[in-house]
Amino acid sequence: QVQLVESGGGLVQAGGSLRLSCAASGRIYSTTAMGWFRQAPGKGREFVATINWIGSDTDYADSVKGRFTISRDNAKNTVYLQMNSLKPEDTAVYYCAQARTVLKSSRSGEYLYWGQGTQVTVSS
């Protein structure tokens, strides 16, 4: 069984920064890709960022490219999302997810396990 627990969300003013963390437990964490997704009120879940199993390859949604950075520390079983220059439209519940394979993916269907989410609110 794999468990993912997100933390680091909160309320921040536009232009500010937050760092989300996702702590994973379970035997297969270090051999799979990880991703971050978000869901704003009244909208569907959307892809934010993904990283391959070793941390050498990443991909981002166009809306966050240049502002967000995904990284991972396999020794700590943790994946991070550094969010800079936050905008009100970044307000959402952010979810971390563990993929089925080592390959990064922007498709939610490629992810097997999901965390409970952490709220990020950006005020204007």
Coordinates of N, CA and C in Angstrom, one line a residue:
Q1 N 0.8 -1.2 0.0 CA 0.0 0.0 0.0 C 0.9 1.2 0.0
V2 N 0.5 2.2 -0.8 CA 1.3 3.5 -0.9 C 0.4 4.6 -0.4
Q3 N 1.0 5.4 0.5 CA 0.3 6.6 1.0 C 1.1 7.8 0.6
L4 N 0.4 8.9 0.2 CA 1.0 10.1 -0.2 C 0.4 11.2 0.7
V5 N 1.2 12.0 1.3 CA 0.7 13.1 2.2 C 1.3 14.4 1.8
E6 N 0.5 15.3 1.3 CA 0.9 16.6 0.9 C 1.0 17.6 2.1
S7 N 1.8 18.6 2.0 CA 1.9 19.6 3.0 C 2.5 20.9 2.4
G8 N 2.4 22.0 3.1 CA 3.0 23.3 2.6 C 2.0 24.2 1.9
G9 N 0.8 23.9 1.8 CA -0.2 24.8 1.2 C -0.5 25.9 2.2
G10 N -1.3 26.9 1.7 CA -1.6 28.0 2.6 C -2.1 29.2 1.8
L11 N -2.2 30.3 2.5 CA -2.6 31.6 1.9 C -1.4 32.5 1.6
V12 N -1.3 33.0 0.4 CA -0.2 33.8 0.1 C -0.7 34.9 -0.9
Q13 N 0.0 36.1 -0.8 CA -0.3 37.2 -1.7 C 0.2 36.9 -3.1
A14 N -0.4 37.5 -4.1 CA 0.1 37.4 -5.5 C 1.6 37.9 -5.5
G15 N 2.4 37.1 -6.3 CA 3.8 37.4 -6.3 C 4.6 36.6 -5.3
G16 N 4.0 36.0 -4.4 CA 4.7 35.3 -3.3 C 5.0 33.9 -3.8
S17 N 5.6 33.1 -2.8 CA 6.1 31.8 -3.1 C 5.6 30.8 -2.0
L18 N 5.4 29.6 -2.4 CA 5.2 28.5 -1.5 C 5.9 27.2 -2.0
R19 N 6.2 26.4 -1.1 CA 6.9 25.1 -1.4 C 6.0 24.0 -0.9
L20 N 5.5 23.2 -1.8 CA 4.7 22.0 -1.4 C 5.6 20.8 -1.3
S21 N 5.3 19.9 -0.3 CA 6.0 18.7 -0.2 C 5.0 17.5 -0.2
C22 N 5.5 16.4 -0.7 CA 4.6 15.2 -0.7 C 5.5 14.0 -0.2
A23 N 5.1 13.6 1.0 CA 5.9 12.5 1.6 C 5.2 11.1 1.2
A24 N 6.0 10.2 0.7 CA 5.5 8.9 0.2 C 5.9 7.8 1.1
S25 N 5.0 6.9 1.4 CA 5.4 5.7 2.0 C 5.0 4.5 1.2
G26 N 5.8 3.4 1.2 CA 5.5 2.3 0.3 C 6.8 1.9 -0.4
R27 N 6.9 0.7 -0.8 CA 8.1 0.2 -1.4 C 8.5 0.6 -2.7
I28 N 7.5 1.1 -3.5 CA 7.8 1.3 -4.9 C 8.0 2.8 -5.3
Y29 N 8.0 3.7 -4.3 CA 8.1 5.1 -4.6 C 9.3 5.5 -5.4
S30 N 10.5 5.0 -5.1 CA 11.7 5.5 -5.7 C 11.9 4.9 -7.2
T31 N 11.0 4.0 -7.6 CA 11.1 3.5 -8.9 C 10.0 3.9 -9.8
T32 N 9.3 5.0 -9.4 CA 8.2 5.5 -10.3 C 8.3 7.0 -10.5
A33 N 7.7 7.4 -11.5 CA 7.6 8.9 -11.8 C 6.6 9.4 -10.8
M34 N 6.6 10.8 -10.6 CA 5.7 11.5 -9.7 C 5.1 12.7 -10.4
G35 N 4.0 13.1 -10.0 CA 3.4 14.3 -10.6 C 2.6 15.1 -9.6
W36 N 2.4 16.4 -10.0 CA 1.5 17.3 -9.3 C 0.4 17.7 -10.2
F37 N -0.8 17.7 -9.6 CA -2.0 18.1 -10.3 C -2.7 19.1 -9.4
R38 N -3.7 19.9 -10.0 CA -4.5 20.8 -9.2 C -5.9 20.8 -9.7
Q39 N -6.8 21.3 -8.8 CA -8.2 21.4 -9.1 C -8.7 22.7 -8.5
A40 N -9.1 23.6 -9.3 CA -9.7 24.8 -8.8 C -11.2 24.6 -8.6
P41 N -11.9 25.5 -7.8 CA -13.3 25.4 -7.6 C -14.1 25.4 -8.9
G42 N -15.0 24.4 -9.1 CA -15.8 24.4 -10.3 C -15.1 23.9 -11.6
K43 N -13.8 23.5 -11.4 CA -13.1 23.0 -12.6 C -12.6 21.6 -12.4
G44 N -12.2 21.0 -13.5 CA -11.6 19.7 -13.5 C -10.2 19.7 -13.0
R45 N -9.7 18.5 -12.7 CA -8.3 18.4 -12.3 C -7.4 18.6 -13.5
E46 N -6.3 19.3 -13.3 CA -5.4 19.6 -14.4 C -4.0 19.3 -14.0
F47 N -3.2 19.0 -15.0 CA -1.8 18.7 -14.8 C -1.0 19.9 -14.5
V48 N 0.0 19.8 -13.6 CA 0.8 20.9 -13.2 C 2.3 20.6 -13.6
A49 N 2.8 19.5 -13.1 CA 4.2 19.1 -13.3 C 4.4 17.6 -13.1
T50 N 5.5 17.1 -13.7 CA 5.8 15.7 -13.5 C 7.3 15.5 -13.6
I51 N 7.8 14.5 -12.9 CA 9.3 14.2 -12.9 C 9.5 12.7 -13.0
N52 N 10.5 12.3 -13.7 CA 10.7 10.9 -13.8 C 11.3 10.3 -12.6
W53 N 11.6 9.0 -12.6 CA 11.9 8.3 -11.3 C 13.2 8.7 -10.7
I54 N 14.2 9.1 -11.5 CA 15.5 9.5 -11.0 C 15.6 11.0 -10.8
G55 N 14.7 11.7 -11.3 CA 14.7 13.2 -11.2 C 15.5 13.9 -12.3
S56 N 15.8 13.2 -13.4 CA 16.6 13.8 -14.4 C 15.7 14.5 -15.5
D57 N 14.4 14.3 -15.5 CA 13.6 14.8 -16.6 C 12.3 15.3 -16.0
T58 N 11.9 16.5 -16.4 CA 10.7 17.1 -15.9 C 9.8 17.7 -17.0
D59 N 8.6 17.9 -16.7 CA 7.7 18.6 -17.7 C 6.7 19.4 -16.9
Y60 N 6.2 20.5 -17.5 CA 5.3 21.4 -16.8 C 4.2 21.8 -17.8
A61 N 3.1 22.2 -17.1 CA 2.0 22.8 -17.9 C 2.5 24.2 -18.3
D62 N 2.0 24.6 -19.4 CA 2.4 25.9 -20.0 C 2.1 27.1 -19.0
S63 N 1.0 26.9 -18.2 CA 0.6 28.0 -17.3 C 1.5 28.2 -16.1
V64 N 2.4 27.2 -15.8 CA 3.3 27.3 -14.7 C 4.7 27.3 -15.1
K65 N 5.0 27.1 -16.4 CA 6.4 27.0 -16.8 C 7.2 28.2 -16.5
G66 N 8.3 28.1 -16.0 CA 9.2 29.3 -15.6 C 8.9 29.8 -14.2
R67 N 7.8 29.3 -13.6 CA 7.4 29.8 -12.2 C 7.5 28.7 -11.2
F68 N 7.2 27.4 -11.6 CA 7.1 26.3 -10.7 C 8.3 25.4 -11.1
T69 N 8.8 24.7 -10.0 CA 9.9 23.7 -10.2 C 9.5 22.4 -9.4
I70 N 9.5 21.3 -10.1 CA 9.3 20.0 -9.4 C 10.7 19.4 -9.1
S71 N 10.8 18.8 -8.0 CA 12.1 18.0 -7.7 C 11.7 16.9 -6.8
R72 N 12.7 16.0 -6.5 CA 12.5 14.9 -5.7 C 13.7 14.5 -4.9
D73 N 13.6 13.9 -3.7 CA 14.7 13.4 -3.0 C 14.3 12.0 -2.6
N74 N 14.8 11.0 -3.4 CA 14.4 9.6 -3.2 C 14.9 9.1 -1.9
A75 N 16.0 9.7 -1.3 CA 16.4 9.2 0.0 C 15.4 9.5 1.1
K76 N 14.7 10.6 0.9 CA 13.7 11.0 1.8 C 12.2 10.6 1.4
N77 N 12.1 10.0 0.3 CA 10.8 9.6 -0.2 C 9.9 10.8 -0.4
T78 N 10.4 11.9 -0.9 CA 9.6 13.1 -0.9 C 9.8 13.8 -2.3
V79 N 8.7 14.3 -2.8 CA 8.7 15.1 -4.0 C 8.2 16.5 -3.6
Y80 N 8.8 17.5 -4.3 CA 8.5 18.9 -3.9 C 8.0 19.7 -5.1
L81 N 7.3 20.7 -4.9 CA 6.8 21.7 -5.9 C 7.1 23.1 -5.4
Q82 N 8.1 23.7 -5.9 CA 8.5 25.1 -5.6 C 7.6 26.0 -6.5
M83 N 6.8 26.9 -5.9 CA 6.0 27.7 -6.6 C 6.3 29.2 -6.4
N84 N 6.8 29.9 -7.4 CA 7.2 31.3 -7.3 C 6.3 32.1 -8.2
S85 N 6.3 33.4 -7.9 CA 5.5 34.4 -8.7 C 4.0 33.9 -8.8
L86 N 3.5 33.6 -7.7 CA 2.1 33.0 -7.7 C 1.1 34.0 -8.1
K87 N 0.1 33.5 -8.8 CA -1.0 34.4 -9.3 C -2.3 33.9 -8.7
P88 N -3.3 34.8 -8.6 CA -4.7 34.3 -8.1 C -5.2 33.1 -8.9
E89 N -4.9 33.0 -10.1 CA -5.4 31.8 -10.9 C -4.7 30.5 -10.5
D90 N -3.7 30.6 -9.7 CA -3.0 29.4 -9.2 C -3.8 28.8 -8.0
T91 N -4.8 29.5 -7.5 CA -5.6 29.0 -6.4 C -6.3 27.7 -6.7
A92 N -6.0 26.7 -5.9 CA -6.6 25.4 -6.2 C -6.2 24.4 -5.0
V93 N -6.7 23.2 -5.1 CA -6.2 22.2 -4.2 C -5.2 21.4 -5.1
Y94 N -4.0 21.3 -4.5 CA -2.9 20.6 -5.2 C -2.7 19.2 -4.7
Y95 N -2.6 18.3 -5.7 CA -2.5 16.9 -5.4 C -1.2 16.3 -5.9
C96 N -0.5 15.5 -5.1 CA 0.6 14.8 -5.7 C 0.1 13.4 -6.0
A97 N 0.8 12.7 -7.0 CA 0.4 11.4 -7.5 C 1.6 10.6 -7.9
Q98 N 1.5 9.3 -7.7 CA 2.5 8.4 -8.0 C 2.2 7.6 -9.3
A99 N 3.0 7.6 -10.3 CA 2.7 7.0 -11.6 C 2.9 5.5 -11.6
R100 N 2.4 4.9 -12.6 CA 2.4 3.5 -12.8 C 3.8 3.0 -13.2
T101 N 4.6 3.9 -13.8 CA 5.9 3.5 -14.4 C 7.0 4.5 -14.0
V102 N 8.2 4.3 -14.5 CA 9.3 5.3 -14.3 C 9.2 6.5 -15.1
L103 N 8.3 6.5 -16.1 CA 8.3 7.6 -17.1 C 7.3 8.7 -16.6
K104 N 7.8 10.0 -16.8 CA 6.9 11.1 -16.5 C 5.7 11.2 -17.4
S105 N 4.6 11.7 -17.0 CA 3.4 11.8 -17.8 C 2.6 13.0 -17.3
S106 N 1.9 13.6 -18.2 CA 1.0 14.7 -17.9 C -0.5 14.1 -17.9
R107 N -0.7 12.8 -18.1 CA -2.0 12.2 -18.1 C -2.4 11.7 -16.8
S108 N -3.5 12.1 -16.2 CA -3.9 11.6 -14.9 C -4.1 10.1 -14.9
G109 N -4.5 9.5 -16.0 CA -4.7 8.1 -16.1 C -3.5 7.3 -15.9
E110 N -2.3 7.9 -16.0 CA -1.0 7.2 -15.8 C -0.6 7.1 -14.3
Y111 N -1.4 7.7 -13.5 CA -1.1 7.7 -12.0 C -2.0 6.8 -11.2
L112 N -1.3 6.0 -10.4 CA -2.0 5.0 -9.6 C -2.5 5.4 -8.2
Y113 N -1.6 6.2 -7.6 CA -1.9 6.6 -6.2 C -2.0 8.1 -6.1
W114 N -2.9 8.6 -5.3 CA -3.1 10.1 -5.1 C -3.1 10.4 -3.6
G115 N -2.6 11.6 -3.3 CA -2.7 12.1 -2.0 C -4.1 12.8 -1.8
Q116 N -4.3 13.3 -0.6 CA -5.6 13.9 -0.2 C -5.7 15.4 -0.7
G117 N -4.5 16.0 -1.0 CA -4.5 17.4 -1.5 C -4.2 18.4 -0.4
T118 N -3.7 19.5 -0.8 CA -3.4 20.6 0.1 C -3.9 21.9 -0.6
Q119 N -4.5 22.8 0.1 CA -5.1 24.0 -0.4 C -4.1 25.1 -0.6
V120 N -4.1 25.7 -1.8 CA -3.2 26.9 -2.0 C -4.2 28.0 -2.4
T121 N -4.1 29.1 -1.7 CA -5.0 30.2 -2.0 C -4.1 31.5 -2.3
V122 N -4.2 32.1 -3.4 CA -3.4 33.3 -3.7 C -4.3 34.5 -3.8
S123 N -4.1 35.4 -3.0 CA -4.9 36.6 -2.9 C -4.3 37.7 -3.8
S124 N -5.2 38.5 -4.4 CA -4.8 39.6 -5.3 C -4.5 40.9 -4.6

